[in-house]
PDB file of C-alpha atoms in Angstrom:
ATOM      1  CA  VAL Y   1       2.599  13.845  10.659  1.00 51.00           C
ATOM      2  CA  PRO Y   2       5.094  11.521   9.002  1.00 56.00           C
ATOM      3  CA  ARG Y   3       4.335   7.818   8.893  1.00 60.00           C
ATOM      4  CA  SER Y   4       7.221   7.271  11.318  1.00 62.00           C
ATOM      5  CA  ASN Y   5       5.287   9.254  13.976  1.00 76.00           C
ATOM      6  CA  GLU Y   6       2.042   7.372  13.415  1.00 80.00           C
ATOM      7  CA  ALA Y   7       2.498   5.277  16.559  1.00 82.00           C
ATOM      8  CA  ASN Y   8       3.069   8.408  18.668  1.00 83.00           C
ATOM      9  CA  LEU Y   9      -0.066   9.976  17.194  1.00 83.00           C
ATOM     10  CA  ILE Y  10      -2.134   6.897  18.055  1.00 85.00           C
ATOM     11  CA  ASN Y  11      -0.767   6.879  21.608  1.00 85.00           C
ATOM     12  CA  SER Y  12      -1.629  10.565  22.034  1.00 84.00           C
ATOM     13  CA  LEU Y  13      -5.154  10.023  20.712  1.00 85.00           C
ATOM     14  CA  ASN Y  14      -5.620   7.065  23.037  1.00 85.00           C
ATOM     15  CA  ALA Y  15      -4.573   9.267  25.940  1.00 85.00           C
ATOM     16  CA  ILE Y  16      -7.093  11.935  24.898  1.00 85.00           C
ATOM     17  CA  LEU Y  17      -9.802   9.286  24.662  1.00 84.00           C
ATOM     18  CA  GLY Y  18      -9.043   8.166  28.210  1.00 84.00           C
ATOM     19  CA  SER Y  19      -6.827   5.172  27.422  1.00 82.00           C
ATOM     20  CA  LYS Y  20      -9.871   2.928  27.376  1.00 84.00           C
ATOM     21  CA  PRO Y  21      -9.054  -0.682  26.391  1.00 84.00           C
ATOM     22  CA  ASN Y  22     -12.273  -1.026  24.417  1.00 86.00           C
ATOM     23  CA  LEU Y  23     -11.342   1.810  22.026  1.00 86.00           C
ATOM     24  CA  THR Y  24      -9.051   1.209  19.053  1.00 88.00           C
ATOM     25  CA  VAL Y  25      -7.698   4.137  17.014  1.00 87.00           C
ATOM     26  CA  THR Y  26      -6.850   3.459  13.359  1.00 87.00           C
ATOM     27  CA  VAL Y  27      -5.128   5.910  11.023  1.00 87.00           C
ATOM     28  CA  GLU Y  28      -6.645   5.592   7.555  1.00 85.00           C
ATOM     29  CA  SER Y  29      -4.534   8.109   5.653  1.00 82.00           C
ATOM     30  CA  ILE Y  30      -1.944  10.841   6.127  1.00 82.00           C
ATOM     31  CA  LYS Y  31      -1.679  13.558   3.493  1.00 78.00           C
ATOM     32  CA  SER Y  32       0.321  16.754   3.465  1.00 73.00           C
ATOM     33  CA  THR Y  33      -1.819  19.791   2.584  1.00 71.00           C
ATOM     34  CA  THR Y  34       0.768  22.551   3.058  1.00 70.00           C
ATOM     35  CA  GLU Y  35       4.411  22.779   4.036  1.00 71.00           C
ATOM     36  CA  THR Y  36       3.455  23.005   7.716  1.00 77.00           C
ATOM     37  CA  LYS Y  37       0.093  21.179   7.862  1.00 78.00           C
ATOM     38  CA  THR Y  38      -0.985  17.577   7.409  1.00 81.00           C
ATOM     39  CA  GLN Y  39      -4.423  16.054   7.011  1.00 83.00           C
ATOM     40  CA  VAL Y  40      -4.936  12.888   9.044  1.00 85.00           C
ATOM     41  CA  ILE Y  41      -8.060  10.734   8.672  1.00 87.00           C
ATOM     42  CA  ILE Y  42      -8.771   8.371  11.559  1.00 86.00           C
ATOM     43  CA  HIS Y  43     -11.599   6.248  12.865  1.00 88.00           C
ATOM     44  CA  VAL Y  44     -12.209   4.825  16.315  1.00 89.00           C
ATOM     45  CA  LEU Y  45     -13.677   1.367  16.876  1.00 88.00           C
ATOM     46  CA  GLU Y  46     -15.520   0.711  20.112  1.00 87.00           C
ATOM     47  CA  LYS Y  47     -15.523  -2.945  21.096  1.00 86.00           C
ATOM     48  CA  GLY Y  48     -18.703  -4.284  22.628  1.00 78.00           C
ATOM     49  CA  PRO Y  49     -18.695  -6.336  25.837  1.00 76.00           C
ATOM     50  CA  THR Y  50     -20.055  -9.430  24.083  1.00 76.00           C
ATOM     51  CA  GLY Y  51     -20.903  -8.639  20.470  1.00 70.00           C
ATOM     52  CA  PRO Y  52     -18.986  -7.034  17.616  1.00 76.00           C
ATOM     53  CA  GLY Y  53     -17.731  -3.479  17.887  1.00 79.00           C
ATOM     54  CA  ARG Y  54     -19.025  -0.331  16.238  1.00 85.00           C
ATOM     55  CA  ARG Y  55     -17.473   2.749  14.727  1.00 85.00           C
ATOM     56  CA  ILE Y  56     -17.931   5.916  16.709  1.00 87.00           C
ATOM     57  CA  PRO Y  57     -19.781   8.452  14.508  1.00 87.00           C
ATOM     58  CA  ALA Y  58     -17.432  10.941  12.861  1.00 86.00           C
ATOM     59  CA  THR Y  59     -19.322  14.014  14.060  1.00 86.00           C
ATOM     60  CA  GLU Y  60     -19.398  12.785  17.644  1.00 88.00           C
ATOM     61  CA  LEU Y  61     -15.688  11.914  17.575  1.00 87.00           C
ATOM     62  CA  ALA Y  62     -14.706  15.263  16.013  1.00 86.00           C
ATOM     63  CA  THR Y  63     -16.722  17.219  18.601  1.00 87.00           C
ATOM     64  CA  TYR Y  64     -15.172  15.311  21.480  1.00 86.00           C
ATOM     65  CA  LEU Y  65     -11.601  15.662  20.158  1.00 85.00           C
ATOM     66  CA  HIS Y  66     -12.063  19.385  19.532  1.00 83.00           C
ATOM     67  CA  ARG Y  67     -13.368  19.932  23.076  1.00 84.00           C
ATOM     68  CA  MET Y  68     -10.610  17.867  24.703  1.00 82.00           C
ATOM     69  CA  LEU Y  69      -7.830  19.504  22.685  1.00 78.00           C
ATOM     70  CA  CYS Y  70      -9.080  22.915  23.808  1.00 77.00           C
ATOM     71  CA  GLN Y  71      -9.462  21.929  27.478  1.00 75.00           C
ATOM     72  CA  GLN Y  72      -6.284  20.002  28.204  1.00 70.00           C
ATOM     73  CA  PRO Y  73      -2.715  20.372  26.901  1.00 67.00           C
ATOM     74  CA  SER Y  74      -1.522  17.811  24.366  1.00 68.00           C
ATOM     75  CA  ASN Y  75       1.427  17.226  22.069  1.00 72.00           C
ATOM     76  CA  ILE Y  76      -0.995  17.196  19.126  1.00 75.00           C
ATOM     77  CA  ALA Y  77      -1.028  20.561  17.373  1.00 76.00           C
ATOM     78  CA  ALA Y  78      -4.424  20.258  15.705  1.00 78.00           C
ATOM     79  CA  ASP Y  79      -5.750  23.158  13.665  1.00 77.00           C
ATOM     80  CA  LYS Y  80      -9.297  21.803  13.533  1.00 79.00           C
ATOM     81  CA  CYS Y  81     -11.231  18.564  13.857  1.00 82.00           C
ATOM     82  CA  VAL Y  82     -14.056  17.857  11.439  1.00 80.00           C
ATOM     83  CA  GLY Y  83     -16.121  14.785  10.743  1.00 81.00           C
ATOM     84  CA  SER Y  84     -15.742  13.098   7.382  1.00 76.00           C
ATOM     85  CA  ASN Y  85     -18.929  11.235   6.522  1.00 65.00           C
ATOM     86  CA  GLN Y  86     -19.335   9.170   3.392  1.00 61.00           C
ATOM     87  CA  ALA Y  87     -22.336  10.098   1.301  1.00 56.00           C
ATOM     88  CA  ARG Y  88     -25.329   7.788   1.501  1.00 56.00           C
ATOM     89  CA  GLN Y  89     -26.135   5.548  -1.422  1.00 54.00           C
ATOM     90  CA  GLY Y  90     -27.677   7.651  -4.166  1.00 53.00           C
ATOM     91  CA  SER Y  91     -27.175  11.013  -2.446  1.00 53.00           C
ATOM     92  CA  ALA Y  92     -24.181  11.933  -4.573  1.00 54.00           C
ATOM     93  CA  GLY Y  93     -26.091  11.099  -7.711  1.00 56.00           C
ATOM     94  CA  GLY Y  94     -28.881  13.432  -6.624  1.00 56.00           C
ATOM     95  CA  VAL Y  95     -26.459  16.313  -6.198  1.00 55.00           C
ATOM     96  CA  LEU Y  96     -24.808  15.613  -9.548  1.00 56.00           C
ATOM     97  CA  GLY Y  97     -28.171  15.541 -11.248  1.00 57.00           C
ATOM     98  CA  ALA Y  98     -29.160  18.955  -9.899  1.00 55.00           C
ATOM     99  CA  THR Y  99     -28.445  22.186 -11.665  1.00 52.00           C
ATOM    100  CA  PRO Y 100     -25.742  24.415 -10.165  1.00 51.00           C
ATOM    101  CA  CYS Y 101     -28.177  27.254  -9.639  1.00 49.00           C
ATOM    102  CA  GLY Y 102     -30.335  25.058  -7.411  1.00 47.00           C
ATOM    103  CA  LEU Y 103     -27.534  24.057  -5.057  1.00 48.00           C
ATOM    104  CA  ILE Y 104     -26.922  25.599  -1.657  1.00 42.00           C
ATOM    105  CA  GLY Y 105     -24.355  25.293   1.089  1.00 41.00           C
ATOM    106  CA  PRO Y 106     -20.846  24.664  -0.251  1.00 43.00           C
ATOM    107  CA  PHE Y 107     -22.123  25.014  -3.806  1.00 49.00           C
ATOM    108  CA  LEU Y 108     -22.594  28.572  -4.927  1.00 50.00           C
ATOM    109  CA  THR Y 109     -25.084  29.849  -7.421  1.00 59.00           C
ATOM    110  CA  GLY Y 110     -24.045  31.422 -10.668  1.00 67.00           C
ATOM    111  CA  ILE Y 111     -21.820  28.578 -11.918  1.00 74.00           C
ATOM    112  CA  ASP Y 112     -21.670  28.178 -15.675  1.00 77.00           C
ATOM    113  CA  PRO Y 113     -23.756  25.068 -16.551  1.00 79.00           C
ATOM    114  CA  ARG Y 114     -21.140  24.061 -19.139  1.00 83.00           C
ATOM    115  CA  LEU Y 115     -18.413  24.012 -16.493  1.00 83.00           C
ATOM    116  CA  TRP Y 116     -20.676  22.061 -14.162  1.00 81.00           C
ATOM    117  CA  LYS Y 117     -21.396  19.494 -16.879  1.00 82.00           C
ATOM    118  CA  GLN Y 118     -17.692  19.167 -17.696  1.00 86.00           C
ATOM    119  CA  ALA Y 119     -16.918  18.727 -13.994  1.00 84.00           C
ATOM    120  CA  GLN Y 120     -19.421  15.874 -13.827  1.00 82.00           C
ATOM    121  CA  GLU Y 121     -17.865  14.207 -16.866  1.00 86.00           C
ATOM    122  CA  ASP Y 122     -14.387  14.500 -15.325  1.00 86.00           C
ATOM    123  CA  ASN Y 123     -15.542  13.057 -11.997  1.00 85.00           C
ATOM    124  CA  PRO Y 124     -13.586   9.788 -11.500  1.00 82.00           C
ATOM    125  CA  ASP Y 125     -16.121   8.310  -9.043  1.00 79.00           C
ATOM    126  CA  ARG Y 126     -19.670   9.615  -9.199  1.00 77.00           C
ATOM    127  CA  ASP Y 127     -20.756   7.504  -6.209  1.00 76.00           C
ATOM    128  CA  ARG Y 128     -18.213   9.066  -3.822  1.00 74.00           C
ATOM    129  CA  TYR Y 129     -17.103  12.446  -5.205  1.00 77.00           C
ATOM    130  CA  VAL Y 130     -18.989  15.645  -5.922  1.00 79.00           C
ATOM    131  CA  PRO Y 131     -17.473  18.557  -7.884  1.00 80.00           C
ATOM    132  CA  VAL Y 132     -16.784  21.594  -5.710  1.00 78.00           C
ATOM    133  CA  PRO Y 133     -16.071  25.036  -7.187  1.00 78.00           C
ATOM    134  CA  ILE Y 134     -12.801  26.761  -6.347  1.00 79.00           C
ATOM    135  CA  ILE Y 135     -13.387  30.279  -5.100  1.00 77.00           C
ATOM    136  CA  GLY Y 136     -10.513  32.666  -4.575  1.00 80.00           C
ATOM    137  CA  PHE Y 137      -6.780  32.647  -5.136  1.00 85.00           C
ATOM    138  CA  GLY Y 138      -6.140  30.852  -1.844  1.00 82.00           C
ATOM    139  CA  GLU Y 139      -8.135  27.796  -2.933  1.00 81.00           C
ATOM    140  CA  VAL Y 140      -6.334  27.786  -6.282  1.00 85.00           C
ATOM    141  CA  CYS Y 141      -2.986  27.684  -4.452  1.00 86.00           C
ATOM    142  CA  TRP Y 142      -4.304  24.933  -2.190  1.00 81.00           C
ATOM    143  CA  ARG Y 143      -5.418  22.911  -5.217  1.00 84.00           C
ATOM    144  CA  LEU Y 144      -1.995  23.403  -6.795  1.00 88.00           C
ATOM    145  CA  ARG Y 145      -0.278  22.158  -3.633  1.00 84.00           C
ATOM    146  CA  CYS Y 146      -2.573  19.128  -3.558  1.00 82.00           C
ATOM    147  CA  GLN Y 147      -1.731  18.318  -7.161  1.00 86.00           C
ATOM    148  CA  GLU Y 148       1.994  18.690  -6.462  1.00 87.00           C
ATOM    149  CA  ASN Y 149       1.665  16.411  -3.448  1.00 82.00           C
ATOM    150  CA  GLU Y 150      -0.213  13.778  -5.452  1.00 84.00           C
ATOM    151  CA  THR Y 151       2.417  14.032  -8.191  1.00 90.00           C
ATOM    152  CA  ARG Y 152       5.163  13.413  -5.628  1.00 88.00           C
ATOM    153  CA  LEU Y 153       3.272  10.422  -4.261  1.00 85.00           C
ATOM    154  CA  HIS Y 154       2.789   8.988  -7.739  1.00 91.00           C
ATOM    155  CA  GLN Y 155       6.453   9.541  -8.583  1.00 93.00           C
ATOM    156  CA  ALA Y 156       7.525   7.926  -5.309  1.00 90.00           C
ATOM    157  CA  PHE Y 157       5.344   4.915  -6.134  1.00 91.00           C
ATOM    158  CA  LEU Y 158       6.799   4.695  -9.647  1.00 94.00           C
ATOM    159  CA  ASP Y 159      10.328   4.912  -8.208  1.00 94.00           C
ATOM    160  CA  LYS Y 160       9.509   2.098  -5.804  1.00 93.00           C
ATOM    161  CA  VAL Y 161       8.108  -0.040  -8.624  1.00 94.00           C
ATOM    162  CA  SER Y 162      11.238   0.678 -10.686  1.00 95.00           C
ATOM    163  CA  ASP Y 163      13.471  -0.345  -7.783  1.00 95.00           C
ATOM    164  CA  ASP Y 164      11.444  -3.532  -7.313  1.00 94.00           C
ATOM    165  CA  ILE Y 165      11.767  -4.375 -11.016  1.00 96.00           C
ATOM    166  CA  THR Y 166      15.524  -3.764 -10.884  1.00 95.00           C
ATOM    167  CA  GLU Y 167      15.835  -6.001  -7.836  1.00 95.00           C
ATOM    168  CA  LEU Y 168      13.766  -8.744  -9.497  1.00 95.00           C
ATOM    169  CA  GLN Y 169      15.920  -8.536 -12.627  1.00 96.00           C
ATOM    170  CA  ARG Y 170      19.044  -8.847 -10.498  1.00 95.00           C
ATOM    171  CA  ARG Y 171      17.615 -11.899  -8.759  1.00 95.00           C
ATOM    172  CA  LEU Y 172      16.643 -13.385 -12.127  1.00 95.00           C
ATOM    173  CA  THR Y 173      20.186 -12.919 -13.417  1.00 94.00           C
ATOM    174  CA  THR Y 174      21.600 -14.535 -10.271  1.00 94.00           C
ATOM    175  CA  THR Y 175      19.168 -17.434 -10.576  1.00 95.00           C
ATOM    176  CA  LYS Y 176      20.086 -18.002 -14.223  1.00 94.00           C
ATOM    177  CA  SER Y 177      23.780 -17.939 -13.340  1.00 94.00           C
ATOM    178  CA  LYS Y 178      23.285 -20.475 -10.545  1.00 94.00           C
ATOM    179  CA  THR Y 179      21.143 -22.657 -12.804  1.00 94.00           C
ATOM    180  CA  ALA Y 180      23.871 -22.680 -15.464  1.00 93.00           C
ATOM    181  CA  GLU Y 181      26.473 -23.524 -12.820  1.00 93.00           C
ATOM    182  CA  TYR Y 182      24.386 -26.384 -11.431  1.00 92.00           C
ATOM    183  CA  ARG Y 183      23.774 -27.695 -14.957  1.00 91.00           C
ATOM    184  CA  ARG Y 184      27.539 -27.645 -15.652  1.00 90.00           C
ATOM    185  CA  LYS Y 185      28.250 -29.504 -12.395  1.00 89.00           C
ATOM    186  CA  PHE Y 186      25.557 -32.047 -13.259  1.00 88.00           C
ATOM    187  CA  VAL Y 187      27.163 -32.706 -16.661  1.00 84.00           C
ATOM    188  CA  GLU Y 188      30.602 -33.089 -15.015  1.00 83.00           C
ATOM    189  CA  LEU Y 189      29.215 -35.552 -12.482  1.00 82.00           C
ATOM    190  CA  GLU Y 190      27.475 -37.465 -15.263  1.00 77.00           C
ATOM    191  CA  HIS Y 191      30.765 -37.792 -17.223  1.00 75.00           C
ATOM    192  CA  ARG Y 192      32.561 -38.815 -14.044  1.00 72.00           C
ATOM    193  CA  LEU Y 193      29.984 -41.573 -13.505  1.00 66.00           C
ATOM    194  CA  LEU Y 194      30.575 -42.806 -17.063  1.00 63.00           C
ATOM    195  CA  LYS Y 195      34.317 -42.972 -16.382  1.00 61.00           C
ATOM    196  CA  VAL Y 196      33.837 -44.984 -13.175  1.00 59.00           C
ATOM    197  CA  ASN Y 197      31.256 -47.363 -14.616  1.00 57.00           C
ATOM    198  CA  PRO Y 198      31.497 -47.584 -18.433  1.00 54.00           C
ATOM    199  CA  THR Y 199      28.622 -50.115 -18.538  1.00 50.00           C
ATOM    200  CA  TYR Y 200      26.151 -47.361 -17.606  1.00 48.00           C
ATOM    201  CA  TYR Y 201      24.776 -47.298 -21.163  1.00 49.00           C
ATOM    202  CA  TYR Y 202      25.785 -50.827 -22.229  1.00 47.00           C
ATOM    203  CA  PRO Y 203      23.374 -53.709 -22.798  1.00 50.00           C
ATOM    204  CA  SER Y 204      22.456 -55.707 -19.708  1.00 50.00           C
ATOM    205  CA  GLY Y 205      24.322 -58.792 -20.985  1.00 48.00           C
ATOM    206  CA  LEU Y 206      27.714 -57.099 -20.459  1.00 46.00           C
ATOM    207  CA  THR Y 207      26.857 -55.484 -17.179  1.00 47.00           C
ATOM    208  CA  ARG Y 208      27.776 -58.288 -14.788  1.00 46.00           C
ATOM    209  CA  GLU Y 209      31.116 -59.214 -16.383  1.00 46.00           C
ATOM    210  CA  THR Y 210      32.360 -55.610 -16.726  1.00 47.00           C
ATOM    211  CA  THR Y 211      31.179 -54.687 -13.231  1.00 47.00           C
ATOM    212  CA  LEU Y 212      33.046 -57.651 -11.701  1.00 44.00           C
ATOM    213  CA  ASN Y 213      36.237 -56.612 -13.488  1.00 50.00           C
ATOM    214  CA  LEU Y 214      35.875 -53.012 -12.300  1.00 49.00           C
ATOM    215  CA  THR Y 215      35.220 -54.059  -8.698  1.00 51.00           C
ATOM    216  CA  SER Y 216      38.790 -55.202  -8.177  1.00 52.00           C
ATOM    217  CA  ASP Y 217      40.101 -51.965  -9.701  1.00 52.00           C
ATOM    218  CA  LEU Y 218      37.970 -49.589  -7.640  1.00 50.00           C
ATOM    219  CA  PRO Y 219      40.723 -48.731  -5.111  1.00 55.00           C
ATOM    220  CA  VAL Y 220      43.064 -47.842  -7.969  1.00 53.00           C
ATOM    221  CA  ILE Y 221      40.364 -45.724  -9.631  1.00 50.00           C
ATOM    222  CA  SER Y 222      39.637 -43.947  -6.354  1.00 51.00           C
ATOM    223  CA  LYS Y 223      43.318 -43.129  -5.796  1.00 51.00           C
ATOM    224  CA  SER Y 224      43.797 -41.905  -9.366  1.00 50.00           C
ATOM    225  CA  ASP Y 225      40.608 -39.822  -9.127  1.00 48.00           C
TER     226      ASP Y 225
END
């Protein structure tokens, strides 16, 4: 789902949700996982009649979307809908503190404790992320594609920053050129003022007499100028 089709995706999701005015769909992120698949993370805000709104639980939303996509035709080609819940405060730390042999579910037994310890040390955010073992060649390929995608995103961001720096340097050069031009015009106007009124820097005692003499010659000065 490219960012350009984000509005169409939101409209389709609103239609699946019944086009209710009290529901607001927000796309949090769009990430390409394979050449033909994209991972989209959304949340739905339900506005209350009088008070503030609430987020619809991820599990409830995923179950409803999965059921509706199976029952009625839609222009959304969804492979699967799953809820993405953020870990509770302290729960991630409890998992990280456990030994790999004592973990169940997505964590398999028999993991080398040294690898598990290294994975914990390499974890960039211990409060949000938990190391997950890669099992099988398919997951290795998926990890490689994710890394390539992140590399492309980073490179695109660096290219954008480079373009912004180039544009700012161009504007700086233009501004310096205009400043130099305005300074040159200011100096020319200052010399022109000295030519019209030579008493500009003279003592005040000579100002009146010289100014009176120049007053009668102003038309001639204007014509010659």
